Coordinates of C-alpha atoms in Angstrom, one line a residue:
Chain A
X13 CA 14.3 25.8 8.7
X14 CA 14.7 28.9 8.1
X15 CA 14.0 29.5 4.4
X16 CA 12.1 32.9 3.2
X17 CA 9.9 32.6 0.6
X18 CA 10.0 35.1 -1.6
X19 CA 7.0 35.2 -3.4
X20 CA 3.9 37.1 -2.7
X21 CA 0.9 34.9 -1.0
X22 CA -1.5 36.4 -3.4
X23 CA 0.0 34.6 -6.2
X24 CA -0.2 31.1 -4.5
X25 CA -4.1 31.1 -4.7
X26 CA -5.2 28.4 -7.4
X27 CA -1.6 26.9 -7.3
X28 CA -0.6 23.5 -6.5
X29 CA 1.4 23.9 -2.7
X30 CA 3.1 21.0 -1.4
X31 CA 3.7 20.6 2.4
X32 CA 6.4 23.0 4.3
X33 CA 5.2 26.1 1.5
X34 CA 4.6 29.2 2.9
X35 CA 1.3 30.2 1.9
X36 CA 0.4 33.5 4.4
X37 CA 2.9 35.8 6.1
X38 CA 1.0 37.5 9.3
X39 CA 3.4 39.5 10.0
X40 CA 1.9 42.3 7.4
X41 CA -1.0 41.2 7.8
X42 CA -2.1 42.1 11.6
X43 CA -5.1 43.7 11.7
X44 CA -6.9 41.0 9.5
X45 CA -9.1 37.6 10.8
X46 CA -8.1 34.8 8.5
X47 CA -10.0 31.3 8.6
X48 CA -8.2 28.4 7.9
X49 CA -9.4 25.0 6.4
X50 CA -7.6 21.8 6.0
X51 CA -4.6 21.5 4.8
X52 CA -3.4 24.5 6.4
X53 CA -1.1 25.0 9.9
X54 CA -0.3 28.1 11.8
X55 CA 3.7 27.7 12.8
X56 CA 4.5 31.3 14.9
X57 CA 4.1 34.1 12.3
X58 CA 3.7 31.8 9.3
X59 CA 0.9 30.1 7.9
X60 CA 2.3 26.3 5.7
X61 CA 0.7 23.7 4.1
X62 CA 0.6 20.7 5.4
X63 CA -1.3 18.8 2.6
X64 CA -0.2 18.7 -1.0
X65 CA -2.9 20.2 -3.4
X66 CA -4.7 23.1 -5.0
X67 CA -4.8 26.6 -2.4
X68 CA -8.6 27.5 -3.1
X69 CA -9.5 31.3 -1.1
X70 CA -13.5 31.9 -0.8
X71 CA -14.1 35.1 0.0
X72 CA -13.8 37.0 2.4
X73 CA -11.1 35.0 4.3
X74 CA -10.8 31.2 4.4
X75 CA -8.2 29.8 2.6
X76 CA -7.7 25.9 2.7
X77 CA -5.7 23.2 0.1
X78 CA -7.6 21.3 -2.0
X79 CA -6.6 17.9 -2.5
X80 CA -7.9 14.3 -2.8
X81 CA -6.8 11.2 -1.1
X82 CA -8.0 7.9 -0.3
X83 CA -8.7 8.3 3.2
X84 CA -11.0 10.8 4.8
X85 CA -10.9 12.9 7.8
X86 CA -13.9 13.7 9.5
X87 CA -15.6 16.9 9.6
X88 CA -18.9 17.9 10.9
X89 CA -22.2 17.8 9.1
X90 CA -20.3 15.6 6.4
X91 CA -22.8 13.1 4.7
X92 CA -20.3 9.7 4.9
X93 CA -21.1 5.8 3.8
X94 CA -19.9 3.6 6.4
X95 CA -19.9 -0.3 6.9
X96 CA -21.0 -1.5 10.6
X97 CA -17.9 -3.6 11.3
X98 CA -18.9 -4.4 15.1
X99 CA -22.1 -3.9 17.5
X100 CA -21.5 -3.7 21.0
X101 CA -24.6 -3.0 23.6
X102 CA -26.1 0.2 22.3
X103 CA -23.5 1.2 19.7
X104 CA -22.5 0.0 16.4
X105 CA -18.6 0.5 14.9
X106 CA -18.4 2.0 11.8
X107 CA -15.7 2.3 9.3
X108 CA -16.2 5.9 7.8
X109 CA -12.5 5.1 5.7
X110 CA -11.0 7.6 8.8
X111 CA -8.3 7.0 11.0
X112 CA -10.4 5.7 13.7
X113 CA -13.9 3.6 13.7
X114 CA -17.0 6.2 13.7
X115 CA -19.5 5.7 16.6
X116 CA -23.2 5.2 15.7
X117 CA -25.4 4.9 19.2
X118 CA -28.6 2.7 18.5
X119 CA -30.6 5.7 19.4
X120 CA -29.7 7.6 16.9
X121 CA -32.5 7.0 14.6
X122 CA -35.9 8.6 13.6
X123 CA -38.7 7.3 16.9
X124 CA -36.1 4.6 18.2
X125 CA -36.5 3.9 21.7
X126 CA -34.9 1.2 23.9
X127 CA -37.1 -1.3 23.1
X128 CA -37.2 -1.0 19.3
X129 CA -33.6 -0.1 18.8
X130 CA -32.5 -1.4 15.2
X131 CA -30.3 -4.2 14.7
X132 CA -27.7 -4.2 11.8
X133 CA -25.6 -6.8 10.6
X134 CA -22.3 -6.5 10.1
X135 CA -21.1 -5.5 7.0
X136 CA -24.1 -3.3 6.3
X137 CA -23.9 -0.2 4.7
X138 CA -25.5 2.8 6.2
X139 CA -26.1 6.4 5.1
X140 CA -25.3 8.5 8.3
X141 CA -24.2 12.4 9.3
X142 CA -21.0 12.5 11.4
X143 CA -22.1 14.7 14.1
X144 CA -19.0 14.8 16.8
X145 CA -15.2 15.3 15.6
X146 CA -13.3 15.4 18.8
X147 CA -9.7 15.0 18.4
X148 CA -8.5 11.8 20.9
X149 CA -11.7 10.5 20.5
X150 CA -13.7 8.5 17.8
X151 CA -16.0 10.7 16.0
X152 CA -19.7 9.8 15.9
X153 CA -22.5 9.5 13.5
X154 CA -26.3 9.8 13.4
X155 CA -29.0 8.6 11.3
X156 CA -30.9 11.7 12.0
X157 CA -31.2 14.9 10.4
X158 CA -31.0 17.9 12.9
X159 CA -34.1 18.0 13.6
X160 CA -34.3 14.5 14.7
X161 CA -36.2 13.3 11.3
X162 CA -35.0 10.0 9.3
X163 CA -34.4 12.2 6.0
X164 CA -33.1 10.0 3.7
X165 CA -30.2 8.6 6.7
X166 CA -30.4 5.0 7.4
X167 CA -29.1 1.3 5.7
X168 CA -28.7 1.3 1.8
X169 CA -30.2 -2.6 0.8
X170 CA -29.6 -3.7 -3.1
X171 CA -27.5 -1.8 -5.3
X172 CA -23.9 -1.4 -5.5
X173 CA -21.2 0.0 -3.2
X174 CA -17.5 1.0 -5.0
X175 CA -14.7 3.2 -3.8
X176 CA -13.6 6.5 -5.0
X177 CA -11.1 9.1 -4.0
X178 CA -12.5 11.8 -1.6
X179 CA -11.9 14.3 -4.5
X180 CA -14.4 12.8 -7.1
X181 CA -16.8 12.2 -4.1
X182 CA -16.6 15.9 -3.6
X183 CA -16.8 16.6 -7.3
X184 CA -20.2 14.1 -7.3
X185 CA -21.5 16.3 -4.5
X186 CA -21.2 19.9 -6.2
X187 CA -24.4 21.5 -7.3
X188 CA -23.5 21.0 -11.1
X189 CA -21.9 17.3 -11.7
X190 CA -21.5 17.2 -15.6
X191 CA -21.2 13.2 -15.6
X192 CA -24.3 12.9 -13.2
X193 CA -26.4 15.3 -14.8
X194 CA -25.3 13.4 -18.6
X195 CA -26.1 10.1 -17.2
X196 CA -29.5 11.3 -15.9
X197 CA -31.0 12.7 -18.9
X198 CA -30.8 8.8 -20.0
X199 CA -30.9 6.4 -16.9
X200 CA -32.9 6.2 -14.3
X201 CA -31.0 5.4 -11.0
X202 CA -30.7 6.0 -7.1
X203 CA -27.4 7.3 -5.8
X204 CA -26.1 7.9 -2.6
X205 CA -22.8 10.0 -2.4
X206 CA -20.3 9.7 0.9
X207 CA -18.2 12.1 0.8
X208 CA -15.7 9.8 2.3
X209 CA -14.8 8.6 -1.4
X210 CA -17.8 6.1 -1.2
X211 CA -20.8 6.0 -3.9
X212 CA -23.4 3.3 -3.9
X213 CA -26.1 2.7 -6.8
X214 CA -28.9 1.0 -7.4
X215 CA -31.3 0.7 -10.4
X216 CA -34.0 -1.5 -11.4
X217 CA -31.7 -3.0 -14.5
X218 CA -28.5 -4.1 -13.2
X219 CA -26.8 -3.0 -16.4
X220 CA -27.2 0.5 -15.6
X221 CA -26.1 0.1 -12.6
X222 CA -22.5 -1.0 -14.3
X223 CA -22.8 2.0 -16.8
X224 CA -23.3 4.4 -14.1
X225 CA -20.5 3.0 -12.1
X226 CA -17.8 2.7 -14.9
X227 CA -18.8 6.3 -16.1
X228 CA -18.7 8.0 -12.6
X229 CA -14.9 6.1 -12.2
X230 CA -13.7 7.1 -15.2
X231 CA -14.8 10.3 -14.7
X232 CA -11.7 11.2 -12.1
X233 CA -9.2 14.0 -13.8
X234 CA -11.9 14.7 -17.0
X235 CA -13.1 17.9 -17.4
X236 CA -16.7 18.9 -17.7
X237 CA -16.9 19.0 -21.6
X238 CA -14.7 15.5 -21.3
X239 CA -17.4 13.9 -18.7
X240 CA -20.3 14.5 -21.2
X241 CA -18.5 13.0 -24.3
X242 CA -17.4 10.2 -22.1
X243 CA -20.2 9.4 -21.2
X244 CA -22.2 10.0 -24.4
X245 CA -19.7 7.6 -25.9
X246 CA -20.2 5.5 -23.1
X247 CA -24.6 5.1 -23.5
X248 CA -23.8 5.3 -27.7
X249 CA -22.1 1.5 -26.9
X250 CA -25.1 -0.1 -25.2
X251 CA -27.7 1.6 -27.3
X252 CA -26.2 -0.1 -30.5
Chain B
X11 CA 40.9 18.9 -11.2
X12 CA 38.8 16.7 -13.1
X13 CA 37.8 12.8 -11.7
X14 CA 36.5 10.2 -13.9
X15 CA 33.6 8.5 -13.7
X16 CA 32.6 5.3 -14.8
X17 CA 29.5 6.6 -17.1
X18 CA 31.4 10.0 -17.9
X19 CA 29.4 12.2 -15.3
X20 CA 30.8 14.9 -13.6
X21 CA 31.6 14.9 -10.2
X22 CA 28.5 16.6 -8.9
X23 CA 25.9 15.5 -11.9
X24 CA 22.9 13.3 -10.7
X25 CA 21.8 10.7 -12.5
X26 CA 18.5 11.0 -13.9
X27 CA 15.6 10.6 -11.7
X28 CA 11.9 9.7 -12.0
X29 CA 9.0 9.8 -9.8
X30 CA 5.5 8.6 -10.0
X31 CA 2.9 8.5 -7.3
X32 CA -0.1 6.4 -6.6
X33 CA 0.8 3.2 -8.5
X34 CA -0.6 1.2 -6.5
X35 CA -4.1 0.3 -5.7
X36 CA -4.3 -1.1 -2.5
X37 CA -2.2 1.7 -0.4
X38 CA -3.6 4.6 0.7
X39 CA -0.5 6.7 -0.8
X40 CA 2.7 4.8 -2.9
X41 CA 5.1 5.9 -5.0
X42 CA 8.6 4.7 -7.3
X43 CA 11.5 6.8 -7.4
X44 CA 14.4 6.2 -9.2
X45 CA 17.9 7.4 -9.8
X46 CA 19.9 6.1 -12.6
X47 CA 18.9 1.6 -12.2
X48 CA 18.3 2.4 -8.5
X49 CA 14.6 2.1 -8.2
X50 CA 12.7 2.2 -5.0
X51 CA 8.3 1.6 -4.2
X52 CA 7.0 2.9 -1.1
X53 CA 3.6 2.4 0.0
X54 CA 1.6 3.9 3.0
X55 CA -0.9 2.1 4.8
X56 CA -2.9 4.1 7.5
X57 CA -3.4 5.8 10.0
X58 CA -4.8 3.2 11.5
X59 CA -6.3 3.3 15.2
X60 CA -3.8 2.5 18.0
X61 CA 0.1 2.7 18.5
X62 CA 2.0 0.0 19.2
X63 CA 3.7 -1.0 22.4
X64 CA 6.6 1.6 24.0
X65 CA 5.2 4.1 21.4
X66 CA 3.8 7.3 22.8
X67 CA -0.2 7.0 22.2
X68 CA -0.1 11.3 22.5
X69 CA 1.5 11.3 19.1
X70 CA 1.2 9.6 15.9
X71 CA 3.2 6.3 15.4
X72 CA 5.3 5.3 12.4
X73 CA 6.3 2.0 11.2
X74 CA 8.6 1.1 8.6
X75 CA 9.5 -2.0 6.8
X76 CA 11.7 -2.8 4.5
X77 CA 11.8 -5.2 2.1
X78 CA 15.0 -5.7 0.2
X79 CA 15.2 -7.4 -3.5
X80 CA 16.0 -11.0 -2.2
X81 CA 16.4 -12.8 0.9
X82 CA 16.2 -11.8 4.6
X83 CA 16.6 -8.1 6.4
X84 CA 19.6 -8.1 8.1
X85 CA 21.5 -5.5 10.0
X86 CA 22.0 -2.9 7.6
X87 CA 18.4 -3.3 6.5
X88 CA 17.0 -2.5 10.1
X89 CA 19.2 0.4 10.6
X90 CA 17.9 2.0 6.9
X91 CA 14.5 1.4 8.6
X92 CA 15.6 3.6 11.7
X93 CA 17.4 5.9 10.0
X94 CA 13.8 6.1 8.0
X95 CA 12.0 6.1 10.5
X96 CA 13.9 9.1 12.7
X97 CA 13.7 11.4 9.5
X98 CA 9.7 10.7 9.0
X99 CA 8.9 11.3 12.7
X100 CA 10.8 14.8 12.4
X101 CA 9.0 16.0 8.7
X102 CA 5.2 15.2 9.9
X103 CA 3.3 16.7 12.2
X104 CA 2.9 14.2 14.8
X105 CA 0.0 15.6 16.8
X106 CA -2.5 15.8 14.1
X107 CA -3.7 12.3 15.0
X108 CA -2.3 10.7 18.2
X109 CA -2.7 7.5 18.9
X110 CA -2.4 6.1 15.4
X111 CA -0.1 4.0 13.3
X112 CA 1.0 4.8 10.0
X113 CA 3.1 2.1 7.9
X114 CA 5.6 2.6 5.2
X115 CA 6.9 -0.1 3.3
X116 CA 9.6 0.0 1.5
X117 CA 10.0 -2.0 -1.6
X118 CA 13.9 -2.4 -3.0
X119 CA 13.0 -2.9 -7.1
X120 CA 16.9 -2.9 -8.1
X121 CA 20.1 -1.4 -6.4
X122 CA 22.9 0.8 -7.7
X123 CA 23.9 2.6 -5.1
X124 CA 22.7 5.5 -3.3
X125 CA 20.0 3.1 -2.2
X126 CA 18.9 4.8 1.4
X127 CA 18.8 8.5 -0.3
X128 CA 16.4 6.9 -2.6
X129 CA 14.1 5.2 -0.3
X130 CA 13.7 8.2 1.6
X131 CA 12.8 10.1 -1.3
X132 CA 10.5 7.7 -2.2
X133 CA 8.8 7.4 1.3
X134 CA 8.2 11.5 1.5
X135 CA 6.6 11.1 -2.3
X136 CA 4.4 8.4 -0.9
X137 CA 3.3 10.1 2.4
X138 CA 2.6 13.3 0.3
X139 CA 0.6 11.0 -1.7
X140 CA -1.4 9.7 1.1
X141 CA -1.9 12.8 2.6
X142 CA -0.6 12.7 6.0
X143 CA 0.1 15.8 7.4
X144 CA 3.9 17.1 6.7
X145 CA 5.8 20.0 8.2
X146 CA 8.3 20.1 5.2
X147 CA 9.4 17.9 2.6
X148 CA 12.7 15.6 3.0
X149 CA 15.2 15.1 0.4
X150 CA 18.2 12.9 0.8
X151 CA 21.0 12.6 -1.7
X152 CA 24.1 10.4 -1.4
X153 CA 28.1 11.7 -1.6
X154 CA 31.2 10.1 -1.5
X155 CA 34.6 11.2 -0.6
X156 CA 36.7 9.9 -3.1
X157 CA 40.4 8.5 -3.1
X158 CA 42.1 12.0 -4.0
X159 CA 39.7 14.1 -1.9
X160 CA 37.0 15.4 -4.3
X161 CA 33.4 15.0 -3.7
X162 CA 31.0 12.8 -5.9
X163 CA 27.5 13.2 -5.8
X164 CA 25.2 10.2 -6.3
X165 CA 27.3 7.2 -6.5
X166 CA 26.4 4.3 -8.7
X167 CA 27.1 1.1 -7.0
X168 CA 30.8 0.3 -8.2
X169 CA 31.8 4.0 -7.1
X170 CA 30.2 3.4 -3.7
X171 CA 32.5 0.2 -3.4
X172 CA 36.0 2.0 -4.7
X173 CA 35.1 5.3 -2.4
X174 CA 36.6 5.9 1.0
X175 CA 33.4 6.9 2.8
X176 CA 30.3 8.1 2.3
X177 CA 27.8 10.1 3.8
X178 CA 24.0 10.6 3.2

């Protein structure tokens, strides 16, 4: 493969790429430190995509691909869902939606010691922080925050668990969410984002539990002026 | 210098195609692809944890299966899914996650002709889909060596038959 592309990488910012695109040239580029984030591999001289998706830059020098899938990949300090699919001595399995099961030890919680170590069913869902991404090995979680406090990490009881692409989850985590912040000024609900494309709910009246759910997964590929009509549409319906 | 064609193309016109991708819900990436009444599904399931046995646990594992429109795989079936399989192992990057399994199935929807150029087309729009990581992209198209030596591009099923050879 030795195709040359012939246009300039500056242009390819904000642009959809698809895998085997050239997105950097190093080789007038030398005296520069580039960062890259997903999406991206380093092939001799050559920088290509490896993921299809949007080419986002943040200054002063990362570039990565934007894109959203149904599976995640884990990355540290990510906030994930996962279900505890197996317990085995001191460790519980957890499916994170990754390629491999995510590791939770029992000790990883607020003032757990040997003897009071928590016991989870399987199938529960818990809010945990991967905190180990070794390649060739399963990554592993913890119900702590770094300082070793419970802070909000721990098993979600009630509410409602659903599935959503990694890209809304990521949308639903940004400072400003248009359909979160519309549904809030109305309803009053709990919400606990994974960024692995999970969301659970919960509410005291199990109907705004469906309108938050139905809003949030229509939301995927709206704008921000299309979430809030959406969803004003959406409470006008149940109000009537 | 001319050749006919049944449906009035010339010799190196495609028929039309189409693409869509994530079509299906239960897949982690899928995607139809036609060309002309040949139309192809592909669906990827995975990674998944583990390789399978005689597979090298360093790298990532594929799998593909193929499911024609009726009835049983035979031989040519299983040598479309090696033939498949060869040309995803050498467009993904293979060391991004080792010791996993990744699944591709193949869905035959109708057959015209050109049916393994299509698949493979279909496959690399569904693993782009599902986001496993990709050096390039592959595209496969279908030509025939016709009677009085010209080249035809994308056969239709009763050109394939009435065509000396043909290479994909």
């Amino acid at each position: 493969m030795d195709t040359k592309v012939s246009v300039s990488p500056k242009s390819l910012i904000d642009q959809i790429v698809v895998p085997g695109d050239v997105v950097l040239d190093l080789s007038n580029m030398t005296n520069q430190t580039i960062k890259l984030g997903s999406g991206l591999r380093q092939d001799g001289d050559a920088i290509s995509a490896v993921r299809a998706g949007k080419l986002s830059y943040s200054k002063p020098n990362t570039y990565w691909v934007e894109s959203s899938h149904k599976r995640y990949i884990p990355r540290l300090e990510d906030h994930v869902l996962g279900i505890v699919v197996d317990y085995k001595a001191e460790n519980f399995w957890v499916d994170i939606k990754g390629a491999q099961l995510a590791l939770l030890p029992g000790l990883a919680f607020e003032g757990v010691t040997r003897r009071n170590m928590p016991k989870f069913e399987v199938g529960t869902l818990l809010y945990a922080r991967v905190v180990k991404t070794n390649t060739g090995m399963n990554p592993e979680l913890s119900c702590t925050d770094a300082s070793g406090k419970a802070a909000l990490f721990g098993p979600l009881r009630d509410g409602f668990m659903f599935e959503t692409s990694t890209g809304l989850s990521r949308m639903l985590n940004s400072q400003t969410c248009p359909v979160l912040e519309a549904l809030g000024k109305k309803l009053c609900f709990e919400i606990a984002i994974g960024i692995n494309g999970r969301v659970w709910v919960n509410a005291t009246a199990p109907r705004s539990v469906i309108i938050v759910a139905n809003a949030i997964m229509n939301s995927e590929s709206l704008s921000g002026t299309q979430q809030r009509i959406m969803v004003e549409k959406l409470l006008a319906k149940i109000s009537d | 210098m001319e050749i006919d064609r049944e449906d009035g193309r010339t010799p190196n016109q495609l028929r039309p195609l189409a693409c869509s991708r994530n079509i299906l819900h239960r897949p982690h990436g899928s995607a139809s692809w036609s060309q002309g009444d040949t139309k192809v599904l592909a669906a990827v399931y995975g990674p998944k944890a583990g390789t399978k046995k005689n597979e090298n646990p360093e790298k990532a594992c594929f799998e593909v299966i193929w499911k024609p429109k009726s009835g049983q795989i035979g031989k040519a079936e299983k040598e479309y899914e090696m033939i498949l399989k060869k040309t995803i192992q050498s467009i993904c990057v293979l060391t991004v996650n080792p010791n996993t399994t990744t699944s591709v199935i193949i869905q035959v929807v109708h057959d015209d002709g050109s049916l393994l150029p299509c698949a493979i087309n279909a496959a690399c729009a569904a693993l782009v889909d599902a986001g496993i990581p990709m050096k390039h992209l592959a595209v496969a198209i279908c030509c025939c060596l016709a009677d009085n030596g010209y080249v035809v591009l994308d056969p239709n099923k009763l050109e394939e038959k009435k065509m000396r050879l043909s290479l994909i």
